Structures are given as structure tokens and as C-alpha cells.
Amino acid sequence: HLCDLGIVVDSHARGHGVGKELVLCAKEFARSKGMQVMVATTKGGAHNPAVVKLMQACGFQAVNCKDPSGATDNVRWEAK
């Protein structure tokens, strides 16, 4: 079972652990519902150290660092 994670944190709330708490709560909820893999796609993630740090701290690994079309530098992250 697979689920897709999507969150947005208001610019005023960034840097205060809100994103990390949202991601970790979503992972816990997904596991409680039997999900085995969670994926997330971040826009510009490869060039955003805060996003990379957040995703890695929450147990995600980058599995695709380039949009197949070459149009963007989105990063696909997976956590198991």
C-alpha cells in the first residue's frame, strides 16, 4: 500500500518544527492505516537545504532527483 504526502507550511511558521511535526504525524497515521510506503514530491527540493534536511530527518530518501520531462528539478522522496 502506498500513500502520497503533501503539506504546505506558511512562510511565517517555517523554521519552527511545524513541517517536521506534520510529516511525522502523517507517517504515523499512514502506518496505522496499513500503508507501507509514503511518497512526497518537493519542488526545487534538490536546491533547498531546508527541504532536504526535513525529509531526511523524517526518514525519507530521495529516489528521483529529476523530472523525466526535464522541466523542473522536483525531487521524489520515499519512506518505508
N, CA, C and O atoms as a DFTB+ gen file, in Angstrom:
320 C
 N C O
     1  1       0.838      -1.180       0.000
     2  2       0.000       0.000       0.000
     3  2       0.879       1.238       0.000
     4  3       1.899       1.297       0.687
     5  1       0.471       2.212      -0.773
     6  2       1.239       3.426      -0.991
     7  2       0.368       4.640      -0.724
     8  3      -0.809       4.655      -1.081
     9  1       0.943       5.661      -0.095
    10  2       0.214       6.922       0.058
    11  2       1.130       8.069      -0.332
    12  3       2.354       7.955      -0.276
    13  1       0.517       9.171      -0.726
    14  2       1.231      10.349      -1.190
    15  2       1.078      11.450      -0.154
    16  3      -0.035      11.748       0.280
    17  1       2.182      12.049       0.242
    18  2       2.184      13.106       1.250
    19  2       2.257      14.460       0.582
    20  3       3.048      14.659      -0.340
    21  1       1.446      15.384       1.034
    22  2       1.509      16.760       0.560
    23  2       1.230      17.712       1.711
    24  3       0.171      17.642       2.336
    25  1       2.171      18.597       1.993
    26  2       1.961      19.606       3.041
    27  2       2.461      20.954       2.531
    28  3       3.308      21.033       1.641
    29  1       1.915      21.995       3.117
    30  2       2.376      23.359       2.871
    31  2       2.448      24.044       4.220
    32  3       1.509      23.974       5.013
    33  1       3.564      24.705       4.476
    34  2       3.736      25.442       5.730
    35  2       3.855      26.918       5.387
    36  3       4.683      27.312       4.565
    37  1       3.027      27.722       6.018
    38  2       3.056      29.163       5.806
    39  2       4.451      29.698       6.108
    40  3       5.125      29.229       7.025
    41  1       4.870      30.680       5.330
    42  2       6.220      31.225       5.495
    43  2       6.484      31.727       6.912
    44  3       7.625      31.684       7.372
    45  1       5.463      32.198       7.607
    46  2       5.639      32.690       8.979
    47  2       5.877      31.554       9.972
    48  3       6.415      31.783      11.055
    49  1       5.482      30.338       9.613
    50  2       5.619      29.201      10.529
    51  2       6.852      28.353      10.228
    52  3       7.174      27.441      10.989
    53  1       7.534      28.639       9.144
    54  2       8.709      27.841       8.771
    55  2       9.838      28.043       9.765
    56  3      10.016      29.121      10.333
    57  1      10.596      26.967       9.956
    58  2      11.754      27.037      10.852
    59  2      11.417      26.816      12.310
    60  3      12.272      26.994      13.177
    61  1      10.181      26.430      12.595
    62  2       9.752      26.221      13.977
    63  2       9.328      24.779      14.256
    64  3       8.737      24.495      15.299
    65  1       9.626      23.874      13.334
    66  2       9.298      22.466      13.546
    67  2       7.908      22.053      13.112
    68  3       7.516      20.902      13.302
    69  1       7.154      22.977      12.530
    70  2       5.788      22.674      12.105
    71  2       5.787      21.627      10.993
    72  3       5.029      20.658      11.050
    73  1       6.626      21.818       9.991
    74  2       6.693      20.870       8.886
    75  2       7.091      19.485       9.346
    76  3       6.502      18.490       8.924
    77  1       8.089      19.419      10.211
    78  2       8.540      18.118      10.725
    79  2       7.429      17.421      11.487
    80  3       7.217      16.221      11.312
    81  1       6.731      18.143      12.314
    82  2       5.631      17.553      13.088
    83  2       4.522      17.054      12.165
    84  3       3.970      15.975      12.382
    85  1       4.197      17.836      11.139
    86  2       3.173      17.414      10.179
    87  2       3.588      16.140       9.444
    88  3       2.785      15.220       9.292
    89  1       4.834      16.088       8.992
    90  2       5.312      14.911       8.263
    91  2       5.311      13.685       9.166
    92  3       4.843      12.619       8.765
    93  1       5.830      13.829      10.380
    94  2       5.892      12.681      11.292
    95  2       4.506      12.194      11.696
    96  3       4.284      10.988      11.802
    97  1       3.577      13.109      11.922
    98  2       2.195      12.709      12.246
    99  2       1.545      12.009      11.061
   100  3       0.829      11.024      11.239
   101  1       1.785      12.507       9.858
   102  2       1.227      11.878       8.661
   103  2       1.788      10.472       8.481
   104  3       1.053       9.550       8.126
   105  1       3.091      10.301       8.724
   106  2       3.699       8.971       8.608
   107  2       3.087       8.005       9.627
   108  3       2.780       6.859       9.298
   109  1       2.916       8.472      10.850
   110  2       2.330       7.627      11.897
   111  2       0.904       7.232      11.539
   112  3       0.521       6.072      11.693
   113  1       0.120       8.188      11.063
   114  2      -1.253       7.909      10.674
   115  2      -1.293       6.906       9.515
   116  3      -2.079       5.958       9.531
   117  1      -0.442       7.125       8.516
   118  2      -0.412       6.235       7.356
   119  2      -0.064       4.809       7.773
   120  3      -0.675       3.852       7.298
   121  1       0.904       4.673       8.647
   122  2       1.268       3.330       9.127
   123  2       0.122       2.676       9.877
   124  3      -0.097       1.470       9.762
   125  1      -0.608       3.474      10.645
   126  2      -1.732       2.919      11.403
   127  2      -2.845       2.424      10.485
   128  3      -3.673       1.607      10.888
   129  1      -2.861       2.920       9.255
   130  2      -3.856       2.519       8.264
   131  2      -3.321       1.450       7.312
   132  3      -3.974       1.110       6.326
   133  1      -2.140       0.926       7.606
   134  2      -1.584      -0.160       6.814
   135  2      -0.751       0.246       5.621
   136  3      -0.391      -0.599       4.802
   137  1      -0.435       1.538       5.506
   138  2       0.390       1.980       4.393
   139  2       1.828       1.522       4.622
   140  3       2.352       1.614       5.733
   141  1       2.452       1.032       3.564
   142  2       3.815       0.520       3.672
   143  2       4.850       1.488       3.119
   144  3       6.008       1.462       3.535
   145  1       4.445       2.339       2.188
   146  2       5.359       3.297       1.568
   147  2       4.657       4.645       1.466
   148  3       3.492       4.724       1.076
   149  1       5.376       5.699       1.821
   150  2       4.863       7.056       1.675
   151  2       5.783       7.784       0.709
   152  3       7.006       7.709       0.830
   153  1       5.195       8.486      -0.248
   154  2       5.994       9.261      -1.193
   155  2       5.634      10.738      -1.085
   156  3       4.514      11.097      -0.722
   157  1       6.591      11.570      -1.402
   158  2       6.380      13.019      -1.415
   159  2       7.213      13.583      -2.549
   160  3       8.310      13.091      -2.816
   161  1       6.716      14.596      -3.211
   162  2       7.465      15.284      -4.259
   163  2       7.643      16.723      -3.822
   164  3       6.676      17.409      -3.492
   165  1       8.893      17.178      -3.822
   166  2       9.169      18.550      -3.418
   167  2       9.661      19.335      -4.619
   168  3      10.521      18.871      -5.368
   169  1       9.122      20.505      -4.793
   170  2       9.526      21.388      -5.896
   171  2      10.828      22.079      -5.512
   172  3      10.922      22.720      -4.465
   173  1      11.811      21.942      -6.360
   174  2      13.096      22.580      -6.090
   175  2      13.823      21.991      -4.898
   176  3      14.764      22.590      -4.378
   177  1      13.394      20.830      -4.470
   178  2      13.951      20.211      -3.270
   179  2      15.444      19.977      -3.306
   180  3      16.117      20.070      -2.279
   181  1      15.968      19.674      -4.482
   182  2      17.400      19.406      -4.592
   183  2      18.238      20.641      -4.286
   184  3      19.410      20.531      -3.925
   185  1      17.633      21.816      -4.430
   186  2      18.364      23.068      -4.217
   187  2      17.894      23.801      -2.960
   188  3      18.229      24.967      -2.753
   189  1      17.133      23.124      -2.140
   190  2      16.602      23.740      -0.923
   191  2      17.097      22.943       0.277
   192  3      16.510      21.915       0.614
   193  1      18.172      23.401       0.932
   194  2      18.748      22.648       2.048
   195  2      17.756      22.374       3.178
   196  3      17.849      21.342       3.842
   197  1      16.815      23.281       3.403
   198  2      15.835      23.078       4.475
   199  2      14.926      21.893       4.157
   200  3      14.600      21.104       5.045
   201  1      14.518      21.765       2.899
   202  2      13.663      20.651       2.486
   203  2      14.434      19.339       2.598
   204  3      13.910      18.353       3.116
   205  1      15.668      19.325       2.117
   206  2      16.491      18.117       2.189
   207  2      16.657      17.694       3.648
   208  3      16.495      16.518       3.974
   209  1      16.975      18.634       4.515
   210  2      17.165      18.337       5.939
   211  2      15.875      17.792       6.559
   212  3      15.912      16.811       7.302
   213  1      14.747      18.418       6.261
   214  2      13.463      17.979       6.794
   215  2      13.139      16.556       6.359
   216  3      12.811      15.706       7.186
   217  1      13.232      16.304       5.067
   218  2      12.853      14.992       4.555
   219  2      13.770      13.900       5.095
   220  3      13.301      12.820       5.454
   221  1      15.057      14.167       5.154
   222  2      15.983      13.173       5.698
   223  2      15.746      12.949       7.183
   224  3      15.812      11.813       7.653
   225  1      15.472      14.015       7.930
   226  2      15.209      13.890       9.367
   227  2      13.948      13.080       9.645
   228  3      13.810      12.483      10.712
   229  1      13.034      13.063       8.685
   230  2      11.778      12.321       8.838
   231  2      11.850      10.924       8.228
   232  3      10.833      10.239       8.118
   233  1      13.043      10.503       7.834
   234  2      13.227       9.144       7.357
   235  2      12.990       8.921       5.876
   236  3      12.840       7.780       5.438
   237  1      12.956       9.991       5.099
   238  2      12.751       9.867       3.658
   239  2      14.097       9.816       2.938
   240  3      15.091      10.374       3.403
   241  1      14.106       9.142       1.805
   242  2      15.277       9.101       0.944
   243  2      14.877       9.598      -0.438
   244  3      13.802       9.267      -0.938
   245  1      15.745      10.390      -1.049
   246  2      15.488      10.859      -2.407
   247  2      15.645       9.682      -3.356
   248  3      16.668       8.996      -3.341
   249  1      14.634       9.448      -4.180
   250  2      14.684       8.329      -5.120
   251  2      14.675       8.791      -6.570
   252  3      14.956       8.001      -7.471
   253  1      14.358      10.052      -6.805
   254  2      14.346      10.580      -8.165
   255  2      14.569      12.075      -8.072
   256  3      13.711      12.804      -7.574
   257  1      15.696      12.529      -8.541
   258  2      16.039      13.938      -8.403
   259  2      15.843      14.748      -9.677
   260  3      16.327      15.875      -9.777
   261  1      15.138      14.184     -10.648
   262  2      14.897      14.944     -11.876
   263  2      13.565      14.547     -12.467
   264  3      13.237      13.365     -12.573
   265  1      12.823      15.528     -12.841
   266  2      11.567      15.319     -13.556
   267  2      11.911      14.676     -14.907
   268  3      12.772      15.178     -15.630
   269  1      11.239      13.562     -15.249
   270  2      11.548      12.897     -16.519
   271  2      11.449      13.823     -17.731
   272  3      12.138      13.606     -18.728
   273  1      10.614      14.837     -17.661
   274  2      10.478      15.762     -18.793
   275  2      11.619      16.768     -18.832
   276  3      11.824      17.444     -19.841
   277  1      12.373      16.869     -17.716
   278  2      13.455      17.846     -17.633
   279  2      12.966      19.250     -17.375
   280  3      13.759      20.191     -17.371
   281  1      11.659      19.412     -17.157
   282  2      11.079      20.746     -16.996
   283  2      11.344      21.353     -15.619
   284  3      11.423      22.574     -15.485
   285  1      11.479      20.519     -14.608
   286  2      11.672      21.035     -13.251
   287  2      12.747      20.227     -12.541
   288  3      13.239      19.224     -13.059
   289  1      13.097      20.679     -11.357
   290  2      14.054      19.920     -10.540
   291  2      13.353      19.346      -9.304
   292  3      13.896      19.363      -8.200
   293  1      12.150      18.846      -9.514
   294  2      11.419      18.212      -8.420
   295  2      12.179      16.994      -7.916
   296  3      12.905      16.345      -8.669
   297  1      12.003      16.695      -6.647
   298  2      12.617      15.519      -6.034
   299  2      11.494      14.645      -5.491
   300  3      10.594      15.127      -4.804
   301  1      11.558      13.356      -5.806
   302  2      10.621      12.398      -5.238
   303  2      11.310      11.710      -4.062
   304  3      12.426      11.205      -4.180
   305  1      10.626      11.706      -2.942
   306  2      11.142      11.115      -1.701
   307  2      10.285       9.925      -1.325
   308  3       9.077       9.935      -1.561
   309  1      10.892       8.894      -0.740
   310  2      10.154       7.733      -0.257
   311  2      10.572       7.404       1.173
   312  3      11.738       7.544       1.545
   313  1       9.605       6.968       1.959
   314  2       9.864       6.458       3.311
   315  2       9.128       5.141       3.435
   316  3       7.985       5.010       3.000
   317  1       9.789       4.175       4.029
   318  2       9.172       2.860       4.215
   319  2       9.023       2.586       5.691
   320  3       8.523       1.528       6.075
